[in-house]
């Protein structure tokens, strides 16, 4: 898909979009409608008539596994993860045929590097002055500190290396041309500000095709360009255009572009904000984002989301990361079999992982590895189960965690960085974390008694009962 419009057309063609023409209010009312939709399995919603603005509002575009996969142009997230696995498993080619194949792959990769055009549709309308009042920015929850742009792609460059970063960070509107930038302490945008002389040129793109929007949320290392990753995901390079008032580029096909700078010397209170944790994040000081320019497509669509008590739309963005980054995690942790970030853990509070144990203490090694791995290091609770337990079956995981753990032996407690949104931690972004080794224990792992077998019927008897089920006339699934 090239842009948001093609994506909207695709959603419509697939019966995955409802257009609402009745007037709705961006102040709280859209949240209540969308929240019901997100929790009730509704399609994407395109509100055509929004009070106080001429722009339509698109919400819940990613709100199911099917739509998330559709957006990334794949039949399933695991199939896409397979493509990533293939790429990173590229071995030094042996014969001529393999060499030609490997060359083809490298050429394909090179073709995903973003291109640059002089101008693009996102600059069809150039406003003489930035004016955020034109955009129907949602006030999401009753105690929110104001309206927030919730699905923005924020572009800046590392002031030392010039490498581009694109991240999704919410933006609170203060007035027509002033905002607050919610760059959390562990994120790349915040690092740019720390390393700058006080001002970082920034551009914000709102309303792009789904591969780009997703890529802004992906926890890529700082030296990997999210726009190259987006090009790889969608199978076509991303075309960028230079902004008019700042030395930053944005995707040419974005619906709305905000240009400006973030000022480290101008910190102001940001929030409160009804966050994806299910709680309000309290007011804290964040840097100001001063707009210097604003451009749009003709008839721009405003693309947004609402976060809050899970499950909501962002669950599926997180699930995409869980699936797509598993092959990358396995590069350094080859014994990691599977991973589930359950919705109740809101991404940073809980990771369930499974391991094919090969030596005593293997599960504990994995717990420590999670705590040393990128943004996963912020995980407050890690549960490790054996490889034959389905990590997505939370009941099966709980059964092992409740029955296989001797707290004195199988629980690890550590202290370190936790998520900036972790309200239970005693300090901001610093607290304790727990890991449970819920695997079967081996001799050499502190068990002096034989470990019991889990109860299972023999295959022979199961097959016999399968074959006789109809004859028994018992009206239950077999
Ligand atoms: C809907 C949504 C809103 C988000 N809002 C923020 C935010 O306000 N601040 C933040 O630091 N991260 C936020 N994130 C998470 C970041 O986008 C994510 O951690 C991303 O990897 C950051 O990119 P970076 O590693 O390049 O900094 C949000 C994610 C989603 C899906």
CSV table of C-alpha atoms and ligand atoms in Angstrom, one decimal, residues 150-151 165-171 182-189 216-220 226 305 307 314 317 375, ligand 1:
chain,number,residue,atom,x,y,z
A,150,UNK,CA,-1.9,9.7,19.6
A,151,UNK,CA,-0.7,8.1,16.4
A,165,UNK,CA,14.9,8.1,14.0
A,166,UNK,CA,11.2,7.6,13.7
A,167,UNK,CA,9.2,6.8,16.8
A,168,UNK,CA,5.7,7.0,17.9
A,169,UNK,CA,5.4,9.4,20.9
A,170,UNK,CA,2.2,11.1,21.9
A,171,UNK,CA,2.0,14.9,21.5
A,182,UNK,CA,6.4,12.8,25.2
A,183,UNK,CA,9.9,11.5,24.6
A,184,UNK,CA,10.3,8.9,27.4
A,185,UNK,CA,13.7,8.6,29.0
A,186,UNK,CA,14.6,5.2,27.4
A,187,UNK,CA,13.6,6.2,23.9
A,188,UNK,CA,15.7,7.3,20.9
A,189,UNK,CA,14.0,10.7,20.6
A,216,UNK,CA,7.3,3.9,14.2
A,217,UNK,CA,6.3,1.7,17.1
A,218,UNK,CA,8.9,-1.0,16.5
A,219,UNK,CA,11.8,-1.3,19.0
A,220,UNK,CA,14.6,-1.1,16.4
A,226,UNK,CA,12.6,2.7,10.6
A,305,UNK,CA,-6.2,5.9,18.3
A,307,UNK,CA,-5.3,3.9,24.5
A,314,UNK,CA,-2.5,-0.8,20.4
A,317,UNK,CA,0.7,-3.2,17.3
A,375,UNK,CA,13.2,-2.3,25.8
B,1,LIG,C1,-0.1,4.2,20.3
B,1,LIG,C2,1.2,4.3,20.9
B,1,LIG,C3,1.6,5.4,21.6
B,1,LIG,C4,2.9,5.5,22.1
B,1,LIG,N1,3.2,6.6,22.8
B,1,LIG,C5,4.5,6.8,23.3
B,1,LIG,C6,4.8,8.0,24.0
B,1,LIG,O1,4.1,8.9,24.2
B,1,LIG,N2,6.1,8.1,24.5
B,1,LIG,C7,7.1,7.1,24.3
B,1,LIG,O2,8.2,7.3,24.6
B,1,LIG,N3,6.7,5.9,23.6
B,1,LIG,C8,5.5,5.8,23.2
B,1,LIG,N4,5.1,4.6,22.5
B,1,LIG,C9,6.1,3.5,22.3
B,1,LIG,C10,7.1,3.8,21.3
B,1,LIG,O3,6.5,4.2,20.1
B,1,LIG,C11,8.1,2.6,21.0
B,1,LIG,O4,8.7,2.3,22.2
B,1,LIG,C12,9.1,2.9,19.9
B,1,LIG,O5,9.9,1.7,19.8
B,1,LIG,C13,10.0,4.0,20.3
B,1,LIG,O6,10.9,4.2,19.2
B,1,LIG,P1,12.4,4.4,19.6
B,1,LIG,O7,12.9,3.1,20.1
B,1,LIG,O8,13.0,4.8,18.2
B,1,LIG,O9,12.5,5.6,20.5
B,1,LIG,C14,3.8,4.5,21.9
B,1,LIG,C15,3.5,3.3,21.2
B,1,LIG,C16,2.2,3.2,20.7
B,1,LIG,C17,1.8,2.0,19.9
